[in-house]
PDB file of C-alpha atoms in Angstrom:
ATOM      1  CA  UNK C1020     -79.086 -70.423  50.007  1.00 79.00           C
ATOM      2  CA  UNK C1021     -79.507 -67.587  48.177  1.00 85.00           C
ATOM      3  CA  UNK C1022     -79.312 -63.969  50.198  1.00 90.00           C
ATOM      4  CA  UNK C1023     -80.841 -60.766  48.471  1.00 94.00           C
ATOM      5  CA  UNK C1024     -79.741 -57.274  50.452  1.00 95.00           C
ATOM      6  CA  UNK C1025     -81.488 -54.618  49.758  1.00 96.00           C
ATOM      7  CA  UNK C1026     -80.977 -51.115  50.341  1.00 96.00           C
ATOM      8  CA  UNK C1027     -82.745 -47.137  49.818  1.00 96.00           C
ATOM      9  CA  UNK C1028     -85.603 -47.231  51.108  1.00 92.00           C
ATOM     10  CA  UNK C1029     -86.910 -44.082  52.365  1.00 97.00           C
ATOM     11  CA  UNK C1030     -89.432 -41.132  52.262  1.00 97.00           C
ATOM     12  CA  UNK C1031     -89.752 -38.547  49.663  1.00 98.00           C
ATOM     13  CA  UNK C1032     -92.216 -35.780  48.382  1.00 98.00           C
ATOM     14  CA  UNK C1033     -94.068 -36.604  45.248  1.00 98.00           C
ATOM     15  CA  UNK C1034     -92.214 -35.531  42.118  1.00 98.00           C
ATOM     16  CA  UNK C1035     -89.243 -36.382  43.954  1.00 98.00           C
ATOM     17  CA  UNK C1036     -86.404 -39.682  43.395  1.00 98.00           C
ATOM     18  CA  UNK C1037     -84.905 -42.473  45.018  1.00 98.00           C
ATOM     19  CA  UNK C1038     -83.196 -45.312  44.442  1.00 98.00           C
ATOM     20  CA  UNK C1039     -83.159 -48.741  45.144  1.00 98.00           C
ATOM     21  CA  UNK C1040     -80.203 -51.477  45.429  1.00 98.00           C
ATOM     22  CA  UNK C1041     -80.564 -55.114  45.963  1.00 97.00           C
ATOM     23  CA  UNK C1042     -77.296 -57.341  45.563  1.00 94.00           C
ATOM     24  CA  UNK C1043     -77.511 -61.077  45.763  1.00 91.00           C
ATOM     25  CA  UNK C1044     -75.251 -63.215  47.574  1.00 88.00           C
ATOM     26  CA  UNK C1045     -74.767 -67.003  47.705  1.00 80.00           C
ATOM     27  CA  UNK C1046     -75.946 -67.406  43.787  1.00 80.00           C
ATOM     28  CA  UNK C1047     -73.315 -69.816  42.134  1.00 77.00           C
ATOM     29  CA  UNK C1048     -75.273 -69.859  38.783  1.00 79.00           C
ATOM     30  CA  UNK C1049     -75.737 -66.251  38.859  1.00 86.00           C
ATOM     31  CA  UNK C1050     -79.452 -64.670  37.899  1.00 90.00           C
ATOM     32  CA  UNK C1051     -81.214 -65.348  35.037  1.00 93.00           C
ATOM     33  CA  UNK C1052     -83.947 -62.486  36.235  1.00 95.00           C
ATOM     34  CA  UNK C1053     -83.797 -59.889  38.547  1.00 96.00           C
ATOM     35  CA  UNK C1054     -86.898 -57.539  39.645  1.00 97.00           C
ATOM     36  CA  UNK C1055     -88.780 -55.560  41.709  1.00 98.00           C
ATOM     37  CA  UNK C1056     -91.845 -56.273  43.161  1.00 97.00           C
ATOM     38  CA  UNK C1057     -94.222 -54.078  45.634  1.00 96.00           C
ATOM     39  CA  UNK C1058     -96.826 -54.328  48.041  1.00 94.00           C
ATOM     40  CA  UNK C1059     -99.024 -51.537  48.389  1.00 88.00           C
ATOM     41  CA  UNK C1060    -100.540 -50.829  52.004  1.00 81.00           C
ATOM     42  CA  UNK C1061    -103.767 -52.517  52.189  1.00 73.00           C
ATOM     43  CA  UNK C1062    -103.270 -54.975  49.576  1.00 70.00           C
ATOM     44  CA  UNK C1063    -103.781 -58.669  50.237  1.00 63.00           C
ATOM     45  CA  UNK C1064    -101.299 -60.803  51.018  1.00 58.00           C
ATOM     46  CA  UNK C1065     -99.757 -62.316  47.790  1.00 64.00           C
ATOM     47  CA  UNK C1066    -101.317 -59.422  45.477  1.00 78.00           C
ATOM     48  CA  UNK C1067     -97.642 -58.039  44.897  1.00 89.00           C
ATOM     49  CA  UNK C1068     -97.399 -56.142  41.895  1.00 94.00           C
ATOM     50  CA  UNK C1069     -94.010 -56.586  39.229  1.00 97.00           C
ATOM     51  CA  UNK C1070     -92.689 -53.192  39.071  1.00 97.00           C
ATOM     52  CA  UNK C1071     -90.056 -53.559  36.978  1.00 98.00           C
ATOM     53  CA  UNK C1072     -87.932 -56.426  35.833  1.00 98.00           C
ATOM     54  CA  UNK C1073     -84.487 -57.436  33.867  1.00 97.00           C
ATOM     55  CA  UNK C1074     -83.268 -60.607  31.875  1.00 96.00           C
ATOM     56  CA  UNK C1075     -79.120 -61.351  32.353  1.00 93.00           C
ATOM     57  CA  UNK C1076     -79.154 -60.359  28.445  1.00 93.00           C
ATOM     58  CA  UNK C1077     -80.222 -57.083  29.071  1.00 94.00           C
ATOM     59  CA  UNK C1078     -84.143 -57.028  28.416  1.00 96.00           C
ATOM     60  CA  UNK C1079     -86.604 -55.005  30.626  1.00 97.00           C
ATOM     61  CA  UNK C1080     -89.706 -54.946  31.533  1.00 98.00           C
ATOM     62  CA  UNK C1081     -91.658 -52.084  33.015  1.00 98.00           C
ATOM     63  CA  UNK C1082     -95.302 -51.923  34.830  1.00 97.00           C
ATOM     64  CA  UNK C1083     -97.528 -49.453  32.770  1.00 97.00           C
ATOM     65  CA  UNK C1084     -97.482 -47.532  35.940  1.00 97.00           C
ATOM     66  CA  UNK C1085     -94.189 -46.646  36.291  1.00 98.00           C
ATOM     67  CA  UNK C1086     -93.275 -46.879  32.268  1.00 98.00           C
ATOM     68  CA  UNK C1087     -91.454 -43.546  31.478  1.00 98.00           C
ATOM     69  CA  UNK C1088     -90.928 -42.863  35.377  1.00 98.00           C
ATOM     70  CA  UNK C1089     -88.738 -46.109  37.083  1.00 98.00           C
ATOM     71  CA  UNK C1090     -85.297 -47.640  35.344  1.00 98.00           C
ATOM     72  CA  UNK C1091     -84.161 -50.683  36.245  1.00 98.00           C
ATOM     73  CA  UNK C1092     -80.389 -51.542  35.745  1.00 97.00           C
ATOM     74  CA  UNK C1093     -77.853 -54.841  36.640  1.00 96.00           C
ATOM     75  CA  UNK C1094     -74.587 -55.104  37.325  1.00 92.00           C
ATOM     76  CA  UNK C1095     -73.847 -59.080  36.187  1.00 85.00           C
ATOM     77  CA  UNK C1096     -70.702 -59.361  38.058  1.00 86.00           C
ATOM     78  CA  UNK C1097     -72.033 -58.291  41.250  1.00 87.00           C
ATOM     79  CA  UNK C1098     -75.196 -60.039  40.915  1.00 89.00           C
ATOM     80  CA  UNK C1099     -76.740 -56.871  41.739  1.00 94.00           C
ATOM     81  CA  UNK C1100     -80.084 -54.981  40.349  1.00 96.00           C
ATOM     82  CA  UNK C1101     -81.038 -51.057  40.842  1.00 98.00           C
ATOM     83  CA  UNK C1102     -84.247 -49.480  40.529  1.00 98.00           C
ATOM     84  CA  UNK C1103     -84.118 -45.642  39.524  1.00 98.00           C
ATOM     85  CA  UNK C1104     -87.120 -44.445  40.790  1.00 98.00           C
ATOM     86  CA  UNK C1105     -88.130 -40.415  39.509  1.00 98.00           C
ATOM     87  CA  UNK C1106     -91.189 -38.249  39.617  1.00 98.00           C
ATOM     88  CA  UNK C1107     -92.873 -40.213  43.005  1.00 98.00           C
ATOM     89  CA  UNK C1108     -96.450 -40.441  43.106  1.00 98.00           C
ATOM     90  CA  UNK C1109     -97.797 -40.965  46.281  1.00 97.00           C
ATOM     91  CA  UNK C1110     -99.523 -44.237  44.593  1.00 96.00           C
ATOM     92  CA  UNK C1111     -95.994 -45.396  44.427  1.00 97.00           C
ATOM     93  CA  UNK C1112     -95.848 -46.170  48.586  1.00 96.00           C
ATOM     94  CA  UNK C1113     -95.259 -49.566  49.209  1.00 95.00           C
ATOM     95  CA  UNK C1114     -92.886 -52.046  50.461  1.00 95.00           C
ATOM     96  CA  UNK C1115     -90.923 -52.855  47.276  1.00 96.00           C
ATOM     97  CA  UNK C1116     -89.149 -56.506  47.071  1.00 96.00           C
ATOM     98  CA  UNK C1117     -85.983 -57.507  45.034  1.00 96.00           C
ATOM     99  CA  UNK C1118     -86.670 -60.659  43.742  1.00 96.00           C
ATOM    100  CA  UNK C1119     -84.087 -63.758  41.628  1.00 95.00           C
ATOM    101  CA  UNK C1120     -84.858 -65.991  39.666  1.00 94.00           C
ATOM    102  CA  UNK C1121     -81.379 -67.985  39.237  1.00 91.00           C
ATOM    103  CA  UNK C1122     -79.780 -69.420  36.275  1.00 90.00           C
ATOM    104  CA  UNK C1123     -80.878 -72.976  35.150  1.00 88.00           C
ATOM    105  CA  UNK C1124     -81.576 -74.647  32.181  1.00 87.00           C
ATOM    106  CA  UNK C1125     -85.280 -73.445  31.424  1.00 87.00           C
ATOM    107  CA  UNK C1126     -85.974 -70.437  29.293  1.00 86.00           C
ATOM    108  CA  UNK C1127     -87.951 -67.207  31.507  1.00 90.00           C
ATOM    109  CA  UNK C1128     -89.098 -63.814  30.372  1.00 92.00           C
ATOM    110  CA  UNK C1129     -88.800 -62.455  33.861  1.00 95.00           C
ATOM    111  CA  UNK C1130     -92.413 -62.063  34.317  1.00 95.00           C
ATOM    112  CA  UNK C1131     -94.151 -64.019  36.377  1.00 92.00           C
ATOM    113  CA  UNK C1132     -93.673 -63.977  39.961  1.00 92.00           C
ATOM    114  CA  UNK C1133     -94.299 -67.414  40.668  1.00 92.00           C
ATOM    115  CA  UNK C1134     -90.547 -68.109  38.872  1.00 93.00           C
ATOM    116  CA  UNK C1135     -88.781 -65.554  41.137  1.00 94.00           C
ATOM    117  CA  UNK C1136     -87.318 -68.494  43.514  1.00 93.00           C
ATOM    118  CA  UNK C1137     -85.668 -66.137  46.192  1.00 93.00           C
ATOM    119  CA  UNK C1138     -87.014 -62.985  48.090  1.00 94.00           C
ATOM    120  CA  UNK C1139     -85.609 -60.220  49.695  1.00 94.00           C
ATOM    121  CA  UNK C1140     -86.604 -58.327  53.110  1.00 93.00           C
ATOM    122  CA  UNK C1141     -88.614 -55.247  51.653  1.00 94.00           C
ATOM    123  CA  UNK C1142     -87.452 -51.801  51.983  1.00 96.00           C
ATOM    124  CA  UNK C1143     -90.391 -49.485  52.711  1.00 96.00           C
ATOM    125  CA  UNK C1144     -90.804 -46.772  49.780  1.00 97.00           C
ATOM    126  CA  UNK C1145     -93.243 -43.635  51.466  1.00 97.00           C
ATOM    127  CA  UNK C1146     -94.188 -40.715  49.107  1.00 98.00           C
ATOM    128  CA  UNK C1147     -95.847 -37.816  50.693  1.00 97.00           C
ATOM    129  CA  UNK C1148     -98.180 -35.130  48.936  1.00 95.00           C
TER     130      UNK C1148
END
């Protein structure tokens, strides 16, 4: 079964930067997509939002909200995805998920959720004014 660690969580003023790390374990295909989603306090259950996303080839994808502000970056040998978050908003609290979707024989864009087979724990993301 496949095993998603993350890591960086923390608390920041706005306008500040952290980043995230989330390595997957236990993947013998490797990933075909690896992203980030969040859950914003407040928010219903299953109304996480794709932050930011990346194809094994290299392709992103980035949430008009964070477009210009979040990077997302892989490491293929390590099965491993980081999310370089800069100039926090305090919008951007939430509990932010790494999320795989591993390598198989269909084609995906990396996003829609519902494809993103394996979850990690959440790291809690709080940005103060």
């Amino acid at each position: 079964q496949v095993q998603l660690m993350e890591s960086g969580g923390g608390s920041v003023q706005a306008g500040g930067s952290l980043t995230l790390s989330c390595a997957a374990s236990s993947i013998a295909s490797g990933s075909e997509c690896m992203a980030y989603f969040r859950m914003a306090p407040r928010k219903a259950r299953g109304s996480a939002e794709l932050v930011a996303s990346i194809h094994r080839a290299g392709s992103t994808y980035y949430a008009d909200s964070v477009e210009g502000r979040f990077t997302i970056s892989q490491d293929n040998g390590k099965n491993a995805v980081y999310l370089q978050m800069d100039s926090l908003k305090t919008e951007d609290t939430a509990v932010y998920y790494c999320a795989v979707i591993p390598r198989g024989p269909r084609i995906h864009y990396c996003i829609t959720g519902s494809e993103y087979t394996d979850w990690g724990q959440g790291v809690q993301v709080t940005v103060s004014s």
